[in-house]
mmCIF file of C-alpha atoms in Angstrom:
data_model
loop_
_atom_site.group_PDB
_atom_site.id
_atom_site.type_symbol
_atom_site.label_atom_id
_atom_site.label_comp_id
_atom_site.label_asym_id
_atom_site.label_seq_id
_atom_site.Cartn_x
_atom_site.Cartn_y
_atom_site.Cartn_z
ATOM 1 C CA ASP A 1 -2.142 -7.110 18.138
ATOM 2 C CA THR A 2 -2.311 -5.756 14.579
ATOM 3 C CA GLU A 3 1.396 -5.381 14.082
ATOM 4 C CA VAL A 4 3.834 -6.907 11.642
ATOM 5 C CA THR A 5 7.414 -6.666 12.857
ATOM 6 C CA GLN A 6 10.547 -6.856 10.751
ATOM 7 C CA THR A 7 14.178 -7.196 11.728
ATOM 8 C CA PRO A 8 16.660 -5.778 11.181
ATOM 9 C CA LYS A 9 15.584 -2.227 10.337
ATOM 10 C CA HIS A 10 18.751 -1.636 8.348
ATOM 11 C CA LEU A 11 21.205 -4.065 6.772
ATOM 12 C CA VAL A 12 24.410 -3.447 4.883
ATOM 13 C CA MET A 13 26.027 -6.422 3.207
ATOM 14 C CA GLY A 14 28.686 -7.252 0.695
ATOM 15 C CA MET A 15 28.021 -9.214 -2.449
ATOM 16 C CA THR A 16 29.541 -12.368 -0.974
ATOM 17 C CA ASN A 17 27.703 -12.257 2.334
ATOM 18 C CA LYS A 18 24.805 -14.389 3.508
ATOM 19 C CA LYS A 19 22.152 -12.672 5.585
ATOM 20 C CA SER A 20 18.504 -13.144 6.517
ATOM 21 C CA LEU A 21 15.522 -10.866 6.956
ATOM 22 C CA LYS A 22 12.885 -11.787 9.504
ATOM 23 C CA CYS A 23 9.182 -11.006 9.655
ATOM 24 C CA GLU A 24 6.716 -11.899 12.396
ATOM 25 C CA GLN A 25 2.990 -11.456 12.967
ATOM 26 C CA HIS A 26 0.623 -12.657 15.673
ATOM 27 C CA MET A 27 -2.706 -11.844 14.058
ATOM 28 C CA GLY A 28 -3.441 -15.429 13.089
ATOM 29 C CA HIS A 29 -2.989 -14.607 9.433
ATOM 30 C CA ARG A 30 -2.195 -17.597 7.231
ATOM 31 C CA ALA A 31 -0.944 -15.638 4.207
ATOM 32 C CA MET A 32 2.376 -13.794 4.288
ATOM 33 C CA TYR A 33 4.174 -11.793 1.634
ATOM 34 C CA TRP A 34 7.534 -10.333 0.670
ATOM 35 C CA TYR A 35 7.679 -7.141 -1.382
ATOM 36 C CA LYS A 36 10.610 -5.198 -2.779
ATOM 37 C CA GLN A 37 10.335 -1.445 -3.054
ATOM 38 C CA LYS A 38 12.818 0.777 -4.835
ATOM 39 C CA ALA A 39 12.889 4.500 -4.099
ATOM 40 C CA LYS A 40 9.947 6.459 -5.511
ATOM 41 C CA LYS A 41 8.336 3.246 -6.780
ATOM 42 C CA PRO A 42 5.405 1.123 -5.629
ATOM 43 C CA PRO A 43 5.991 -2.186 -3.849
ATOM 44 C CA GLU A 44 6.611 -5.156 -6.131
ATOM 45 C CA LEU A 45 5.424 -8.551 -5.001
ATOM 46 C CA MET A 46 8.160 -11.171 -4.646
ATOM 47 C CA PHE A 47 6.667 -14.143 -2.805
ATOM 48 C CA VAL A 48 3.383 -15.251 -1.261
ATOM 49 C CA TYR A 49 3.054 -17.970 1.358
ATOM 50 C CA SER A 50 -0.272 -19.560 2.176
ATOM 51 C CA TYR A 51 -0.510 -21.963 5.099
ATOM 52 C CA GLU A 52 3.278 -22.107 5.222
ATOM 53 C CA LYS A 53 3.529 -23.204 1.601
ATOM 54 C CA LEU A 54 4.915 -21.111 -1.200
ATOM 55 C CA SER A 55 1.982 -19.966 -3.292
ATOM 56 C CA ILE A 56 3.525 -17.393 -5.609
ATOM 57 C CA ASN A 57 7.084 -16.737 -6.747
ATOM 58 C CA GLU A 58 7.124 -13.728 -9.039
ATOM 59 C CA SER A 59 10.159 -14.944 -10.994
ATOM 60 C CA VAL A 60 12.514 -13.787 -8.273
ATOM 61 C CA PRO A 61 16.236 -14.645 -8.709
ATOM 62 C CA SER A 62 17.430 -17.611 -6.694
ATOM 63 C CA ARG A 63 19.764 -15.422 -4.651
ATOM 64 C CA PHE A 64 16.581 -14.625 -2.693
ATOM 65 C CA SER A 65 15.319 -17.662 -0.788
ATOM 66 C CA PRO A 66 12.117 -17.411 1.257
ATOM 67 C CA GLU A 67 11.204 -19.622 4.159
ATOM 68 C CA CYS A 68 8.064 -19.904 6.281
ATOM 69 C CA PRO A 69 8.965 -22.078 9.294
ATOM 70 C CA ASN A 70 5.620 -21.569 11.029
ATOM 71 C CA SER A 71 2.388 -19.625 10.687
ATOM 72 C CA SER A 72 3.770 -16.535 12.444
ATOM 73 C CA LEU A 73 7.223 -16.264 10.949
ATOM 74 C CA LEU A 74 8.568 -15.481 7.487
ATOM 75 C CA ASN A 75 12.222 -15.287 6.542
ATOM 76 C CA LEU A 76 14.035 -14.095 3.462
ATOM 77 C CA HIS A 77 17.528 -15.536 3.040
ATOM 78 C CA LEU A 78 19.934 -13.477 0.986
ATOM 79 C CA HIS A 79 23.078 -14.716 -0.735
ATOM 80 C CA ALA A 80 25.350 -13.276 -3.418
ATOM 81 C CA LEU A 81 23.232 -10.183 -3.882
ATOM 82 C CA GLN A 82 23.969 -7.451 -6.380
ATOM 83 C CA PRO A 83 24.056 -3.692 -5.733
ATOM 84 C CA GLU A 84 20.814 -3.334 -7.703
ATOM 85 C CA ASP A 85 19.114 -5.434 -5.019
ATOM 86 C CA SER A 86 19.446 -2.515 -2.624
ATOM 87 C CA ALA A 87 15.899 -1.549 -1.666
ATOM 88 C CA LEU A 88 13.304 -1.495 1.092
ATOM 89 C CA TYR A 89 12.026 -5.022 1.715
ATOM 90 C CA LEU A 90 8.513 -5.115 3.068
ATOM 91 C CA CYS A 91 6.711 -7.985 4.697
ATOM 92 C CA ALA A 92 2.923 -8.176 4.871
ATOM 93 C CA SER A 93 0.296 -10.570 6.144
ATOM 94 C CA SER A 94 -3.404 -11.123 5.587
ATOM 95 C CA GLN A 95 -6.167 -13.562 6.161
ATOM 96 C CA ASP A 96 -6.145 -16.202 3.493
ATOM 97 C CA PRO A 97 -9.199 -16.305 1.219
ATOM 98 C CA ARG A 98 -9.372 -20.045 1.832
ATOM 99 C CA THR A 99 -9.903 -19.241 5.518
ATOM 100 C CA SER A 100 -12.347 -16.401 5.273
ATOM 101 C CA GLY A 101 -13.864 -17.158 1.901
ATOM 102 C CA ARG A 102 -13.342 -13.559 0.874
ATOM 103 C CA ALA A 103 -10.946 -12.148 -1.673
ATOM 104 C CA SER A 104 -11.080 -8.810 0.021
ATOM 105 C CA ASN A 105 -8.670 -9.312 2.890
ATOM 106 C CA GLU A 106 -6.443 -6.351 3.363
ATOM 107 C CA GLN A 107 -2.742 -6.780 3.845
ATOM 108 C CA PHE A 108 -0.988 -5.441 6.928
ATOM 109 C CA PHE A 109 2.542 -4.223 6.254
ATOM 110 C CA GLY A 110 5.609 -4.159 8.443
ATOM 111 C CA PRO A 111 7.965 -1.154 8.578
ATOM 112 C CA GLY A 112 10.456 -2.797 6.235
ATOM 113 C CA THR A 113 14.165 -3.558 6.182
ATOM 114 C CA ARG A 114 16.360 -1.074 4.367
ATOM 115 C CA LEU A 115 18.946 -3.194 2.546
ATOM 116 C CA THR A 116 22.144 -1.813 1.063
ATOM 117 C CA VAL A 117 24.375 -4.093 -1.000
ATOM 118 C CA LEU A 118 27.933 -2.885 -1.453
ATOM 119 C CA ALA B 1 -4.984 -8.168 -16.322
ATOM 120 C CA GLN B 2 -5.614 -5.707 -13.549
ATOM 121 C CA SER B 3 -3.943 -2.310 -13.444
ATOM 122 C CA VAL B 4 -4.061 0.933 -11.516
ATOM 123 C CA THR B 5 -3.295 4.434 -12.733
ATOM 124 C CA GLN B 6 -2.535 7.372 -10.491
ATOM 125 C CA PRO B 7 -2.225 10.272 -12.918
ATOM 126 C CA ASP B 8 -0.709 12.747 -10.464
ATOM 127 C CA ILE B 9 2.900 12.042 -9.500
ATOM 128 C CA HIS B 10 3.154 15.067 -7.210
ATOM 129 C CA ILE B 11 0.523 17.235 -5.570
ATOM 130 C CA THR B 12 1.111 20.247 -3.348
ATOM 131 C CA VAL B 13 -1.646 21.715 -1.202
ATOM 132 C CA SER B 14 -1.770 24.288 1.545
ATOM 133 C CA GLU B 15 -2.524 23.173 5.054
ATOM 134 C CA GLY B 16 -6.258 23.422 5.669
ATOM 135 C CA ALA B 17 -7.119 23.087 1.994
ATOM 136 C CA SER B 18 -9.113 20.210 0.576
ATOM 137 C CA LEU B 19 -7.450 17.295 -1.174
ATOM 138 C CA GLU B 20 -8.388 14.867 -3.904
ATOM 139 C CA LEU B 21 -6.043 12.164 -5.169
ATOM 140 C CA ARG B 22 -7.083 10.367 -8.325
ATOM 141 C CA CYS B 23 -7.067 6.636 -8.967
ATOM 142 C CA ASN B 24 -8.337 4.781 -12.016
ATOM 143 C CA TYR B 25 -8.377 1.022 -12.225
ATOM 144 C CA SER B 26 -8.809 -1.691 -14.786
ATOM 145 C CA TYR B 27 -10.224 -4.953 -13.523
ATOM 146 C CA GLY B 28 -12.349 -7.633 -15.100
ATOM 147 C CA ALA B 29 -14.663 -8.241 -12.182
ATOM 148 C CA THR B 30 -15.948 -6.414 -9.132
ATOM 149 C CA PRO B 31 -12.818 -4.705 -7.861
ATOM 150 C CA TYR B 32 -11.494 -4.735 -4.362
ATOM 151 C CA LEU B 33 -9.849 -1.344 -3.906
ATOM 152 C CA PHE B 34 -7.489 0.040 -1.307
ATOM 153 C CA TRP B 35 -5.694 3.247 -0.453
ATOM 154 C CA TYR B 36 -2.424 2.975 1.458
ATOM 155 C CA VAL B 37 -0.197 5.743 2.814
ATOM 156 C CA GLN B 38 3.563 5.535 3.260
ATOM 157 C CA SER B 39 5.728 7.968 5.186
ATOM 158 C CA PRO B 40 9.417 8.157 4.192
ATOM 159 C CA GLY B 41 11.297 4.984 5.033
ATOM 160 C CA GLN B 42 8.217 3.366 6.552
ATOM 161 C CA GLY B 43 5.839 0.564 5.696
ATOM 162 C CA LEU B 44 2.404 1.017 4.221
ATOM 163 C CA GLN B 45 -0.624 1.852 6.312
ATOM 164 C CA LEU B 46 -4.136 1.094 5.115
ATOM 165 C CA LEU B 47 -6.323 4.203 4.928
ATOM 166 C CA LEU B 48 -9.490 2.604 3.631
ATOM 167 C CA LYS B 49 -10.885 -0.149 1.467
ATOM 168 C CA TYR B 50 -13.857 -0.851 -0.757
ATOM 169 C CA PHE B 51 -15.356 -4.262 -1.368
ATOM 170 C CA SER B 52 -19.049 -3.724 -1.931
ATOM 171 C CA GLY B 53 -22.038 -1.785 -0.672
ATOM 172 C CA ASP B 54 -21.973 1.949 -0.035
ATOM 173 C CA THR B 55 -19.762 3.555 -2.648
ATOM 174 C CA LEU B 56 -18.591 6.285 -0.257
ATOM 175 C CA VAL B 57 -16.077 4.758 2.120
ATOM 176 C CA GLN B 58 -14.776 6.343 5.286
ATOM 177 C CA GLY B 59 -11.261 5.656 6.463
ATOM 178 C CA ILE B 60 -8.802 6.657 9.121
ATOM 179 C CA LYS B 61 -7.314 10.124 9.640
ATOM 180 C CA GLY B 62 -10.386 11.826 8.143
ATOM 181 C CA PHE B 63 -9.974 10.370 4.660
ATOM 182 C CA GLU B 64 -12.787 9.142 2.457
ATOM 183 C CA ALA B 65 -12.990 7.662 -1.022
ATOM 184 C CA GLU B 66 -15.757 7.253 -3.544
ATOM 185 C CA PHE B 67 -16.060 4.273 -5.855
ATOM 186 C CA LYS B 68 -17.502 5.140 -9.257
ATOM 187 C CA ARG B 69 -17.935 2.087 -11.407
ATOM 188 C CA SER B 70 -18.961 4.071 -14.493
ATOM 189 C CA GLN B 71 -15.682 5.992 -14.363
ATOM 190 C CA SER B 72 -13.530 3.120 -13.068
ATOM 191 C CA SER B 73 -12.333 5.468 -10.381
ATOM 192 C CA PHE B 74 -11.674 5.366 -6.659
ATOM 193 C CA ASN B 75 -10.559 8.876 -5.718
ATOM 194 C CA LEU B 76 -9.321 9.714 -2.247
ATOM 195 C CA ARG B 77 -10.485 12.915 -0.548
ATOM 196 C CA LYS B 78 -9.915 14.866 2.613
ATOM 197 C CA PRO B 79 -11.738 18.133 3.427
ATOM 198 C CA SER B 80 -8.885 19.757 5.341
ATOM 199 C CA VAL B 81 -5.279 18.649 5.003
ATOM 200 C CA HIS B 82 -2.870 18.652 7.926
ATOM 201 C CA TRP B 83 0.903 19.040 7.606
ATOM 202 C CA SER B 84 1.289 15.483 8.912
ATOM 203 C CA ASP B 85 -0.553 14.169 5.837
ATOM 204 C CA ALA B 86 2.538 14.766 3.707
ATOM 205 C CA ALA B 87 3.464 11.300 2.440
ATOM 206 C CA GLU B 88 3.257 8.940 -0.539
ATOM 207 C CA TYR B 89 -0.203 7.605 -1.322
ATOM 208 C CA PHE B 90 -0.779 4.357 -3.180
ATOM 209 C CA CYS B 91 -3.992 3.091 -4.690
ATOM 210 C CA ALA B 92 -4.215 -0.678 -5.107
ATOM 211 C CA VAL B 93 -6.615 -3.100 -6.755
ATOM 212 C CA GLY B 94 -7.159 -6.785 -6.276
ATOM 213 C CA PRO B 95 -6.630 -9.214 -4.902
ATOM 214 C CA ILE B 96 -6.775 -12.022 -7.390
ATOM 215 C CA LEU B 97 -7.456 -15.391 -5.866
ATOM 216 C CA THR B 98 -4.613 -17.709 -6.693
ATOM 217 C CA GLY B 99 -3.503 -20.942 -5.090
ATOM 218 C CA GLY B 100 -3.542 -19.115 -1.812
ATOM 219 C CA GLY B 101 -3.042 -15.612 -0.529
ATOM 220 C CA ASN B 102 -3.870 -12.423 -2.351
ATOM 221 C CA LYS B 103 -2.146 -10.391 -5.023
ATOM 222 C CA LEU B 104 -2.353 -6.612 -4.975
ATOM 223 C CA THR B 105 -1.493 -4.384 -7.911
ATOM 224 C CA PHE B 106 -0.341 -0.931 -6.845
ATOM 225 C CA GLY B 107 -0.471 2.323 -8.714
ATOM 226 C CA THR B 108 2.720 4.319 -9.137
ATOM 227 C CA GLY B 109 1.859 6.529 -6.193
ATOM 228 C CA THR B 110 1.196 10.221 -5.582
ATOM 229 C CA GLN B 111 3.621 12.259 -3.502
ATOM 230 C CA LEU B 112 1.714 14.766 -1.383
ATOM 231 C CA LYS B 113 3.435 17.900 -0.119
ATOM 232 C CA VAL B 114 1.716 20.206 2.336
ATOM 233 C CA GLU B 115 2.648 23.872 2.467
ATOM 234 C CA LEU B 116 2.332 25.534 5.843
#
């Protein structure tokens, strides 16, 4: 199974709502990622988890709260978002260099969640 | 710091014609290079990757790329384009080893249109 799944596919929320995005993989990868992608732009890294611990936070506002409850699952909790947070949120996973000893592990991407903040 | 430049924002080719998408990188060590493709509203799919060895890399869907260290380039090619190849193409460099996981830097992307 080389698939990364994301739910929901689409999400519309108000600025006062609390919602969560979910990502799952069963490839045994120990590194998982959240990216934000605006229209006509490349993906921007938000967070990296390695062995269920937060490895990188790219100065993301606290209204985005990641969680990695186990090695297969990655969540992104959303609260008090702004309209400018509307974007495609992509999850990815890869082998961790500390597992394979290689820095060359490609990332496998999910289909994304299209988020609209009203 | 690592960076990637894709000089062509849009490219239009006729179906059956050959294709070359340009990618130039800046990286302080031996680069790990990737080409991803993204259809509208979808995630990214890996086309091919280069780590070391043979500088001509074969990928999926008939794509290939050539790593040229002297030119800091990793251009993507396809001999005959199909209408289904219309998509956004991203070149990426990295990853940098950090406390765990990998960090990719993406180029700005090239939008490919295919004329029938």
